[in-house]
Amino acid sequence: MSPVAEKDRAVVQLLLDAGTCPRCVLRFCSVGSQLLYRHPQQDLLKDLQEFLKNSQEKEGPVCLEVADPPCKRLRLEHEEEGADELNHNGAIPQLPSAGNTGNTGNTGLDSSAGRVCNVCLGILQEFCEPDFVKKVCQKVNSADYQFTSFVFSVSLPPQLSVRERAAWLGVKQQMRNLGLPLAKDDIVQLKEAYKWIIHPQLAEELGVPADGKSLFEVSVVFAHPETDEECHFLATACPDCFKPAKNKQSVFTRMAVIKALERIKEEDFLKHFPCPPSSPKNLCDALEIQCNNGAVFVAGRYNKYSRNLPQTPWIIDGERKLESSVEELISEHLMAEFKADSFNFSSSGREDVDVRTLGNGRPFAMELVNPRRIHFSAEEMKRLQQAINDSSDKIQVRDLQLVTREAIGRMKEGEEEKTKTYSALIWTDKAIQREDIAFLDDIKELRLEQKTPLRVLHRRPLAVRCRLIHGMRSEYIDQHHFRLHLRTQAGTYIKEFVHGDFGRTKPNIGSLLNRTADILELDVESVDVDWPPSLAD
Amino acid sequence: MAEGAAGPGGAERYFTRWYKPDVKGRPCEDFCVLQHSNRICVITLAEAHPLLQSGKTIKNINYQISANCSRLQNKVSGKSKRGAQFLTELAPLCRISSSDGEEYTIYSCIRGRLIEVNENILSNPALLQEKPSTEGYIAVVLPKFEESKSVTQGLLTQKEYEEILMKRRSSAS
């Protein structure tokens, strides 16, 4: 049975003559059968040739009229090579290309099998063959990813859209010239057809199904340098579609080209671009074959036992201030186990370099970007946690677990809303007795007005923020020292509450005690965020 | 990390002290600039300033430095502190008059953007004399990033300033 409808006969003929591959011919005939595209292209070509022959016999040449001169002229301009055999056979003498002598010995139908398609530039030809599928799969397998399905993405050179348009206009014009009803516009997209063909092959070779929602992406970037300049005329026709953008290498992006093609008038397009498009010498290059696994997220809580350890690398003017950081002590191990490209660390607030975080620790999460390994059992996570804890006495980690991206929002919510408890070692200039500080224990819900501390004013807006000290408990040490336990609203600057920051936090411990006070040590005793869930030991 | 006045005592552990003596040729009108390691500067009276000497009573503090410029009108917004008044090295910050009829002008001493002035000293002028280098500060100034090192170049270090104080004492005696 013929793959295409009788009404498309002229289209088939025109495209094959112009050097279009059989699969692109099917696309232009709106053939929607995925199975059909998977047939070897030689077979498809034979089928189409057969179809042309049969329909010729059946209906005879009378149904087609001689092409109009304008079309003929156009065809002649762009069809130096590749006259088709059918003309010699006299099968369809009424087609415009009949004007070509075609005595070059280059017989159209035979050669079109080995010729690079003038529309897909080889995408639906060589790049559907098992050799290319093998090449892609070798690349995937050598990258050593864990995955249970894949999504295949293709980036095509933008000029393919231009060529596709030219081919389509050619078809339209031909149909009009022949007085045939215009075919519908809903041709099968190149990418779609390509995926129909290549998905089953990749799935077979990789041993997992193709899934549009898969987090494991195999992407191929195609380029065709030979025809790169074919988009350029669009910039003169539609200059406002091609605005330079900072991170773009070229203004001729696929989206910009498509936009310009939507705007440009048919006659302007035809003035600048051969229709049908010429046959290229070379196939596309598969520039890149890349794999990317969706990010995985690990959460937990950390304790920090050092007063010389920043939370994140501390680098000023390119110079490291301290050799390590909480972030690095944790990420080192995670990066090695998940074999990720990079990571993003976030946490429920942060402590200063000289502040310890005790108690149950501070919730944190780490995004691991493009991990090779993604499956970890609870047991393996526990071992990973142990490895982190064994490697440093400056930090400890608990409740280490895999979480979803969405769950991390819970941690950030908590950052603003929840309470925190602290322990501060405080010095006073004038001597204190036990009874001088006892009243602090009775203060509840103390309202502070804090101007942005001078120590962070260079990078934060100047503002007055109201914060609550929910409660305090003092422990007398000696005439100049006491320890103060505080429970506060998140976002309270504790150091400034103690020393007053030039009177910019009011009230402060100094003003409450009517002395000069300073903070010698600060510990976070708890960050009251109930995420991530605690795990049994 | 600790610079300048190290050890417990006020919020000065992270600040470096710089001095500018005899500003505009007026004897003992010395100012102190406390520069934080993050380049923020706090402008204060230095201990030898006439206003801090015993017997002086502050009568009035005026941030209106000219007919159409008041430091109290200074408003900054955002991280980049848009809208700040820009101060040159000898821009006046305020004028302080004492009960003996003298008036003293307080100068910025460094180039930069005015971030805030201390409004607490308006309602409580005694702060200026009781805690001149903490709660009695005059203003907060943020030098340009590229000038954060050079703004203090013409100023004296604490040690150099102490030498000047010694000289003054010996010439007085």
Tab-separated table of N, CA, C and O in Angstrom, chain A residues 263-364:
chain	number	residue	atom	x	y	z
A	263	ARG	N	7.192	36.607	10.474
A	263	ARG	CA	6.888	37.988	10.088
A	263	ARG	C	7.113	38.263	8.613
A	263	ARG	O	6.412	39.061	8.009
A	264	ILE	N	8.109	37.624	8.043
A	264	ILE	CA	8.527	38.006	6.691
A	264	ILE	C	7.440	37.620	5.678
A	264	ILE	O	6.803	36.572	5.804
A	265	LYS	N	7.229	38.495	4.703
A	265	LYS	CA	6.211	38.218	3.672
A	265	LYS	C	6.747	37.163	2.711
A	265	LYS	O	7.941	37.101	2.437
A	266	GLU	N	5.820	36.404	2.189
A	266	GLU	CA	6.199	35.305	1.297
A	266	GLU	C	7.050	35.806	0.134
A	266	GLU	O	8.096	35.222	-0.177
A	267	GLU	N	6.604	36.902	-0.475
A	267	GLU	CA	7.332	37.338	-1.674
A	267	GLU	C	8.734	37.850	-1.323
A	267	GLU	O	9.676	37.668	-2.090
A	268	ASP	N	8.864	38.451	-0.139
A	268	ASP	CA	10.198	38.899	0.280
A	268	ASP	C	11.113	37.702	0.516
A	268	ASP	O	12.294	37.717	0.162
A	269	PHE	N	10.533	36.683	1.130
A	269	PHE	CA	11.328	35.487	1.390
A	269	PHE	C	11.835	34.909	0.075
A	269	PHE	O	13.018	34.612	-0.079
A	270	LEU	N	10.912	34.783	-0.891
A	270	LEU	CA	11.272	34.154	-2.160
A	270	LEU	C	12.307	34.968	-2.927
A	270	LEU	O	13.104	34.422	-3.675
A	271	LYS	N	12.304	36.282	-2.709
A	271	LYS	CA	13.288	37.128	-3.382
A	271	LYS	C	14.700	36.803	-2.908
A	271	LYS	O	15.667	36.963	-3.624
A	272	HIS	N	14.802	36.378	-1.641
A	272	HIS	CA	16.129	36.209	-1.044
A	272	HIS	C	16.590	34.772	-0.913
A	272	HIS	O	17.746	34.536	-0.614
A	273	PHE	N	15.658	33.847	-1.101
A	273	PHE	CA	16.073	32.474	-0.807
A	273	PHE	C	15.613	31.538	-1.917
A	273	PHE	O	14.463	31.604	-2.341
A	274	PRO	N	16.531	30.672	-2.396
A	274	PRO	CA	16.160	29.745	-3.473
A	274	PRO	C	15.069	28.785	-3.022
A	274	PRO	O	15.104	28.298	-1.901
A	275	CYS	N	14.170	28.531	-3.914
A	275	CYS	CA	13.045	27.697	-3.565
A	275	CYS	C	12.757	26.761	-4.722
A	275	CYS	O	12.446	27.224	-5.806
A	276	PRO	N	12.931	25.471	-4.580
A	276	PRO	CA	13.309	24.778	-3.354
A	276	PRO	C	14.773	25.010	-2.997
A	276	PRO	O	15.552	25.403	-3.857
A	277	PRO	N	15.162	24.757	-1.759
A	277	PRO	CA	16.549	24.995	-1.339
A	277	PRO	C	17.519	24.088	-2.075
A	277	PRO	O	17.156	22.975	-2.458
A	278	SER	N	18.729	24.596	-2.245
A	278	SER	CA	19.744	23.837	-2.977
A	278	SER	C	20.208	22.629	-2.175
A	278	SER	O	20.048	22.577	-0.961
A	279	SER	N	20.804	21.690	-2.891
A	279	SER	CA	21.320	20.505	-2.187
A	279	SER	C	22.659	20.818	-1.555
A	279	SER	O	23.544	21.368	-2.215
A	280	PRO	N	22.831	20.485	-0.293
A	280	PRO	CA	24.105	20.768	0.375
A	280	PRO	C	25.136	19.704	0.042
A	280	PRO	O	24.788	18.597	-0.366
A	281	LYS	N	26.389	20.053	0.232
A	281	LYS	CA	27.456	19.073	-0.010
A	281	LYS	C	27.597	18.132	1.180
A	281	LYS	O	27.832	16.948	1.023
A	282	ASN	N	27.475	18.707	2.365
A	282	ASN	CA	27.803	17.921	3.566
A	282	ASN	C	26.608	17.690	4.466
A	282	ASN	O	25.650	18.453	4.462
A	283	LEU	N	26.759	16.652	5.260
A	283	LEU	CA	25.799	16.364	6.331
A	283	LEU	C	25.994	17.366	7.472
A	283	LEU	O	27.033	18.013	7.565
A	284	CYS	N	25.019	17.433	8.354
A	284	CYS	CA	25.214	18.155	9.609
A	284	CYS	C	26.361	17.515	10.405
A	284	CYS	O	26.693	16.353	10.200
A	285	ASP	N	26.948	18.297	11.290
A	285	ASP	CA	27.869	17.735	12.292
A	285	ASP	C	27.106	17.558	13.583
A	285	ASP	O	26.369	18.457	13.985
A	286	ALA	N	27.319	16.432	14.239
A	286	ALA	CA	26.794	16.294	15.604
A	286	ALA	C	27.862	16.901	16.509
A	286	ALA	O	28.809	16.247	16.918
A	287	LEU	N	27.734	18.198	16.785
A	287	LEU	CA	28.766	18.950	17.504
A	287	LEU	C	29.002	18.414	18.906
A	287	LEU	O	30.123	18.266	19.352
A	288	GLU	N	27.906	18.198	19.602
A	288	GLU	CA	28.015	17.761	20.995
A	288	GLU	C	27.018	16.660	21.231
A	288	GLU	O	25.888	16.732	20.760
A	289	ILE	N	27.452	15.684	21.994
A	289	ILE	CA	26.512	14.702	22.528
A	289	ILE	C	26.709	14.752	24.036
A	289	ILE	O	27.797	14.460	24.528
A	290	GLN	N	25.686	15.226	24.738
A	290	GLN	CA	25.873	15.435	26.173
A	290	GLN	C	24.789	14.761	26.987
A	290	GLN	O	23.682	14.550	26.505
A	291	CYS	N	25.154	14.473	28.245
A	291	CYS	CA	24.188	13.879	29.168
A	291	CYS	C	24.027	14.816	30.354
A	291	CYS	O	24.975	15.482	30.767
A	292	ASN	N	22.843	14.844	30.864
A	292	ASN	CA	22.623	15.623	32.075
A	292	ASN	C	21.578	14.942	32.938
A	292	ASN	O	20.487	14.619	32.455
A	293	ASN	N	21.940	14.720	34.185
A	293	ASN	CA	20.977	14.137	35.115
A	293	ASN	C	20.374	15.267	35.943
A	293	ASN	O	21.080	16.193	36.337
A	294	GLY	N	19.086	15.200	36.182
A	294	GLY	CA	18.422	16.220	37.003
A	294	GLY	C	19.063	16.279	38.383
A	294	GLY	O	19.570	15.276	38.892
A	295	ALA	N	19.056	17.483	38.968
A	295	ALA	CA	19.705	17.665	40.262
A	295	ALA	C	19.037	16.798	41.335
A	295	ALA	O	17.837	16.561	41.280
A	296	VAL	N	19.827	16.320	42.274
A	296	VAL	CA	19.254	15.686	43.462
A	296	VAL	C	19.599	16.557	44.673
A	296	VAL	O	20.556	17.326	44.653
A	297	PHE	N	18.767	16.417	45.701
A	297	PHE	CA	18.902	17.287	46.859
A	297	PHE	C	19.117	16.447	48.117
A	297	PHE	O	18.431	15.455	48.319
A	298	VAL	N	20.072	16.887	48.895
A	298	VAL	CA	20.381	16.210	50.146
A	298	VAL	C	20.208	17.230	51.262
A	298	VAL	O	20.630	18.378	51.122
A	299	ALA	N	19.542	16.828	52.318
A	299	ALA	CA	19.358	17.750	53.447
A	299	ALA	C	19.854	17.109	54.724
A	299	ALA	O	20.059	15.889	54.793
A	300	GLY	N	20.050	17.926	55.733
A	300	GLY	CA	20.483	17.436	57.032
A	300	GLY	C	20.609	18.605	57.993
A	300	GLY	O	20.107	19.701	57.723
A	301	ARG	N	21.240	18.354	59.126
A	301	ARG	CA	21.550	19.432	60.071
A	301	ARG	C	23.034	19.362	60.395
A	301	ARG	O	23.584	18.268	60.497
A	302	TYR	N	23.628	20.530	60.556
A	302	TYR	CA	25.043	20.487	60.924
A	302	TYR	C	25.292	21.212	62.235
A	302	TYR	O	24.613	22.175	62.586
A	303	ASN	N	26.273	20.703	62.970
A	303	ASN	CA	26.832	21.418	64.116
A	303	ASN	C	28.170	21.983	63.689
A	303	ASN	O	28.879	21.367	62.898
A	304	LYS	N	28.479	23.140	64.254
A	304	LYS	CA	29.794	23.726	63.969
A	304	LYS	C	30.449	23.965	65.315
A	304	LYS	O	29.910	24.685	66.152
A	305	TYR	N	31.592	23.335	65.534
A	305	TYR	CA	32.245	23.389	66.845
A	305	TYR	C	33.464	24.301	66.853
A	305	TYR	O	34.185	24.345	67.836
A	306	SER	N	33.703	24.984	65.728
A	306	SER	CA	34.909	25.810	65.640
A	306	SER	C	34.552	27.293	65.583
A	306	SER	O	33.538	27.667	65.006
A	307	ARG	N	35.400	28.122	66.178
A	307	ARG	CA	35.212	29.574	66.068
A	307	ARG	C	36.113	30.175	64.998
A	307	ARG	O	36.326	31.380	64.934
A	308	ASN	N	36.725	29.297	64.219
A	308	ASN	CA	37.566	29.763	63.119
A	308	ASN	C	37.127	29.150	61.800
A	308	ASN	O	37.935	28.910	60.926
A	309	LEU	N	35.835	28.865	61.707
A	309	LEU	CA	35.357	28.184	60.511
A	309	LEU	C	34.145	28.943	59.962
A	309	LEU	O	33.114	29.005	60.605
A	310	PRO	N	34.305	29.516	58.786
A	310	PRO	CA	33.140	30.206	58.189
A	310	PRO	C	32.168	29.183	57.616
A	310	PRO	O	32.534	28.028	57.398
A	311	GLN	N	30.935	29.624	57.372
A	311	GLN	CA	29.965	28.693	56.810
A	311	GLN	C	30.267	28.418	55.338
A	311	GLN	O	30.153	27.295	54.879
A	312	THR	N	30.634	29.471	54.614
A	312	THR	CA	30.987	29.317	53.202
A	312	THR	C	32.393	29.873	53.008
A	312	THR	O	32.869	30.645	53.842
A	313	PRO	N	33.084	29.496	51.926
A	313	PRO	CA	34.468	29.951	51.753
A	313	PRO	C	34.577	31.461	51.911
A	313	PRO	O	33.771	32.200	51.367
A	314	TRP	N	35.554	31.881	52.671
A	314	TRP	CA	35.721	33.304	52.980
A	314	TRP	C	36.875	33.833	52.165
A	314	TRP	O	38.028	33.598	52.477
A	315	ILE	N	36.532	34.521	51.092
A	315	ILE	CA	37.547	34.993	50.158
A	315	ILE	C	37.374	36.481	49.951
A	315	ILE	O	36.292	36.942	49.596
A	316	ILE	N	38.433	37.233	50.235
A	316	ILE	CA	38.376	38.680	50.022
A	316	ILE	C	39.490	39.059	49.061
A	316	ILE	O	40.648	38.697	49.270
A	317	ASP	N	39.136	39.786	47.995
A	317	ASP	CA	40.095	40.171	46.954
A	317	ASP	C	40.863	38.946	46.453
A	317	ASP	O	42.079	38.997	46.281
A	318	GLY	N	40.156	37.845	46.258
A	318	GLY	CA	40.787	36.649	45.727
A	318	GLY	C	41.687	35.924	46.713
A	318	GLY	O	42.366	34.967	46.362
A	319	GLU	N	41.687	36.377	47.958
A	319	GLU	CA	42.586	35.765	48.932
A	319	GLU	C	41.776	35.043	49.997
A	319	GLU	O	40.825	35.606	50.553
A	320	ARG	N	42.146	33.812	50.264
A	320	ARG	CA	41.405	33.036	51.260
A	320	ARG	C	41.770	33.481	52.655
A	320	ARG	O	42.927	33.587	53.005
A	321	LYS	N	40.744	33.716	53.482
A	321	LYS	CA	40.999	34.133	54.850
A	321	LYS	C	41.194	32.921	55.747
A	321	LYS	O	42.058	32.908	56.625
A	322	LEU	N	40.360	31.921	55.581
A	322	LEU	CA	40.489	30.711	56.390
A	322	LEU	C	40.429	29.507	55.459
A	322	LEU	O	39.772	29.537	54.421
A	323	GLU	N	41.116	28.426	55.875
A	323	GLU	CA	41.358	27.373	54.895
A	323	GLU	C	40.140	26.528	54.550
A	323	GLU	O	40.105	25.895	53.519
A	324	SER	N	39.136	26.501	55.405
A	324	SER	CA	38.016	25.617	55.096
A	324	SER	C	36.692	26.305	55.389
A	324	SER	O	36.648	27.493	55.687
A	325	SER	N	35.615	25.565	55.281
A	325	SER	CA	34.289	26.093	55.587
A	325	SER	C	33.340	24.919	55.803
A	325	SER	O	33.614	23.807	55.361
A	326	VAL	N	32.241	25.192	56.477
A	326	VAL	CA	31.233	24.159	56.709
A	326	VAL	C	30.813	23.565	55.369
A	326	VAL	O	30.772	22.354	55.176
A	327	GLU	N	30.512	24.447	54.448
A	327	GLU	CA	30.067	24.040	53.125
A	327	GLU	C	31.037	23.057	52.471
A	327	GLU	O	30.636	22.012	51.953
A	328	GLU	N	32.312	23.377	52.540
A	328	GLU	CA	33.299	22.513	51.891
A	328	GLU	C	33.472	21.187	52.613
A	328	GLU	O	33.639	20.144	51.980
A	329	LEU	N	33.429	21.225	53.941
A	329	LEU	CA	33.616	19.982	54.699
A	329	LEU	C	32.503	18.987	54.388
A	329	LEU	O	32.714	17.778	54.402
A	330	ILE	N	31.300	19.511	54.132
A	330	ILE	CA	30.186	18.621	53.806
A	330	ILE	C	30.202	18.255	52.321
A	330	ILE	O	30.075	17.089	51.946
A	331	SER	N	30.381	19.264	51.470
A	331	SER	CA	30.200	19.036	50.027
A	331	SER	C	31.253	18.110	49.434
A	331	SER	O	30.955	17.337	48.531
A	332	GLU	N	32.462	18.184	49.962
A	332	GLU	CA	33.537	17.301	49.516
A	332	GLU	C	33.066	15.850	49.378
A	332	GLU	O	33.245	15.212	48.348
A	333	HIS	N	32.443	15.371	50.450
A	333	HIS	CA	32.023	13.972	50.482
A	333	HIS	C	30.841	13.727	49.552
A	333	HIS	O	30.789	12.719	48.856
A	334	LEU	N	29.894	14.662	49.571
A	334	LEU	CA	28.712	14.478	48.735
A	334	LEU	C	29.084	14.511	47.251
A	334	LEU	O	28.610	13.704	46.461
A	335	MET	N	29.952	15.437	46.909
A	335	MET	CA	30.370	15.549	45.507
A	335	MET	C	31.037	14.259	45.043
A	335	MET	O	30.801	13.785	43.935
A	336	ALA	N	31.859	13.683	45.902
A	336	ALA	CA	32.577	12.474	45.531
A	336	ALA	C	31.620	11.291	45.379
A	336	ALA	O	31.759	10.488	44.454
A	337	GLU	N	30.640	11.207	46.259
A	337	GLU	CA	29.726	10.065	46.203
A	337	GLU	C	28.707	10.193	45.080
A	337	GLU	O	28.383	9.221	44.421
A	338	PHE	N	28.186	11.379	44.895
A	338	PHE	CA	27.163	11.578	43.854
A	338	PHE	C	27.797	11.854	42.492
A	338	PHE	O	27.111	11.895	41.490
A	339	LYS	N	29.103	12.061	42.499
A	339	LYS	CA	29.822	12.373	41.254
A	339	LYS	C	29.096	13.469	40.469
A	339	LYS	O	28.735	13.312	39.291
A	340	ALA	N	28.870	14.582	41.142
A	340	ALA	CA	28.145	15.685	40.530
A	340	ALA	C	29.115	16.678	39.896
A	340	ALA	O	30.310	16.643	40.176
A	341	ASP	N	28.587	17.549	39.035
A	341	ASP	CA	29.415	18.588	38.412
A	341	ASP	C	29.691	19.722	39.386
A	341	ASP	O	30.763	20.302	39.408
A	342	SER	N	28.662	20.096	40.134
A	342	SER	CA	28.792	21.219	41.053
A	342	SER	C	27.699	21.108	42.107
A	342	SER	O	26.869	20.203	42.029
A	343	PHE	N	27.707	22.037	43.063
A	343	PHE	CA	26.687	21.976	44.113
A	343	PHE	C	26.253	23.370	44.495
A	343	PHE	O	26.960	24.350	44.225
A	344	ASN	N	25.079	23.461	45.106
A	344	ASN	CA	24.618	24.722	45.690
A	344	ASN	C	24.204	24.449	47.122
A	344	ASN	O	23.370	23.584	47.369
A	345	PHE	N	24.798	25.187	48.017
A	345	PHE	CA	24.556	24.975	49.426
A	345	PHE	C	23.569	26.031	49.918
A	345	PHE	O	23.682	27.204	49.582
A	346	SER	N	22.574	25.609	50.698
A	346	SER	CA	21.726	26.604	51.343
A	346	SER	C	21.395	26.114	52.745
A	346	SER	O	21.502	24.923	53.035
A	347	SER	N	21.007	27.050	53.597
A	347	SER	CA	20.764	26.669	54.979
A	347	SER	C	19.737	27.591	55.587
A	347	SER	O	19.429	28.645	55.036
A	348	SER	N	19.223	27.183	56.725
A	348	SER	CA	18.263	28.007	57.431
A	348	SER	C	19.035	29.054	58.228
A	348	SER	O	19.373	28.843	59.383
A	349	GLY	N	19.366	30.146	57.586
A	349	GLY	CA	20.188	31.182	58.210
A	349	GLY	C	21.661	30.777	58.241
A	349	GLY	O	22.036	29.746	57.690
A	350	ARG	N	22.474	31.602	58.846
A	350	ARG	CA	23.894	31.286	58.910
A	350	ARG	C	24.468	31.890	60.177
A	350	ARG	O	23.899	32.806	60.754
A	351	GLU	N	25.607	31.371	60.607
A	351	GLU	CA	26.240	31.933	61.794
A	351	GLU	C	27.545	32.583	61.370
A	351	GLU	O	28.107	32.254	60.340
A	352	ASP	N	28.020	33.505	62.186
A	352	ASP	CA	29.297	34.153	61.912
A	352	ASP	C	30.430	33.154	62.070
A	352	ASP	O	30.282	32.113	62.693
A	353	VAL	N	31.553	33.526	61.515
A	353	VAL	CA	32.721	32.654	61.551
A	353	VAL	C	33.091	32.259	62.997
A	353	VAL	O	33.472	31.128	63.264
A	354	ASP	N	32.925	33.179	63.948
A	354	ASP	CA	33.352	32.915	65.325
A	354	ASP	C	32.214	32.388	66.210
A	354	ASP	O	32.336	32.377	67.431
A	355	VAL	N	31.139	32.006	65.616
A	355	VAL	CA	29.990	31.493	66.377
A	355	VAL	C	29.884	29.984	66.172
A	355	VAL	O	30.050	29.488	65.058
A	356	ARG	N	29.640	29.266	67.276
A	356	ARG	CA	29.442	27.817	67.156
A	356	ARG	C	27.948	27.529	67.006
A	356	ARG	O	27.116	28.328	67.443
A	357	THR	N	27.626	26.398	66.396
A	357	THR	CA	26.239	25.966	66.323
A	357	THR	C	26.144	24.606	66.998
A	357	THR	O	26.731	23.627	66.531
A	358	LEU	N	25.440	24.596	68.141
A	358	LEU	CA	25.404	23.394	68.977
A	358	LEU	C	24.013	22.760	68.886
A	358	LEU	O	23.296	22.978	67.927
A	359	GLY	N	23.654	22.006	69.905
A	359	GLY	CA	22.326	21.400	69.963
A	359	GLY	C	22.072	20.475	68.789
A	359	GLY	O	22.964	19.734	68.363
A	360	ASN	N	20.864	20.570	68.241
A	360	ASN	CA	20.504	19.701	67.123
A	360	ASN	C	21.025	20.179	65.783
A	360	ASN	O	20.828	19.527	64.774
A	361	GLY	N	21.643	21.349	65.813
A	361	GLY	CA	22.273	21.828	64.588
A	361	GLY	C	21.363	22.675	63.720
A	361	GLY	O	20.215	22.930	64.052
A	362	ARG	N	21.934	23.102	62.613
A	362	ARG	CA	21.236	24.007	61.695
A	362	ARG	C	20.841	23.246	60.430
A	362	ARG	O	21.688	22.593	59.816
A	363	PRO	N	19.548	23.333	60.041
A	363	PRO	CA	19.125	22.665	58.808
A	363	PRO	C	19.875	23.215	57.598
A	363	PRO	O	20.081	24.426	57.487
A	364	PHE	N	20.253	22.320	56.711
A	364	PHE	CA	20.900	22.751	55.468
A	364	PHE	C	20.438	21.832	54.351
A	364	PHE	O	19.888	20.755	54.594
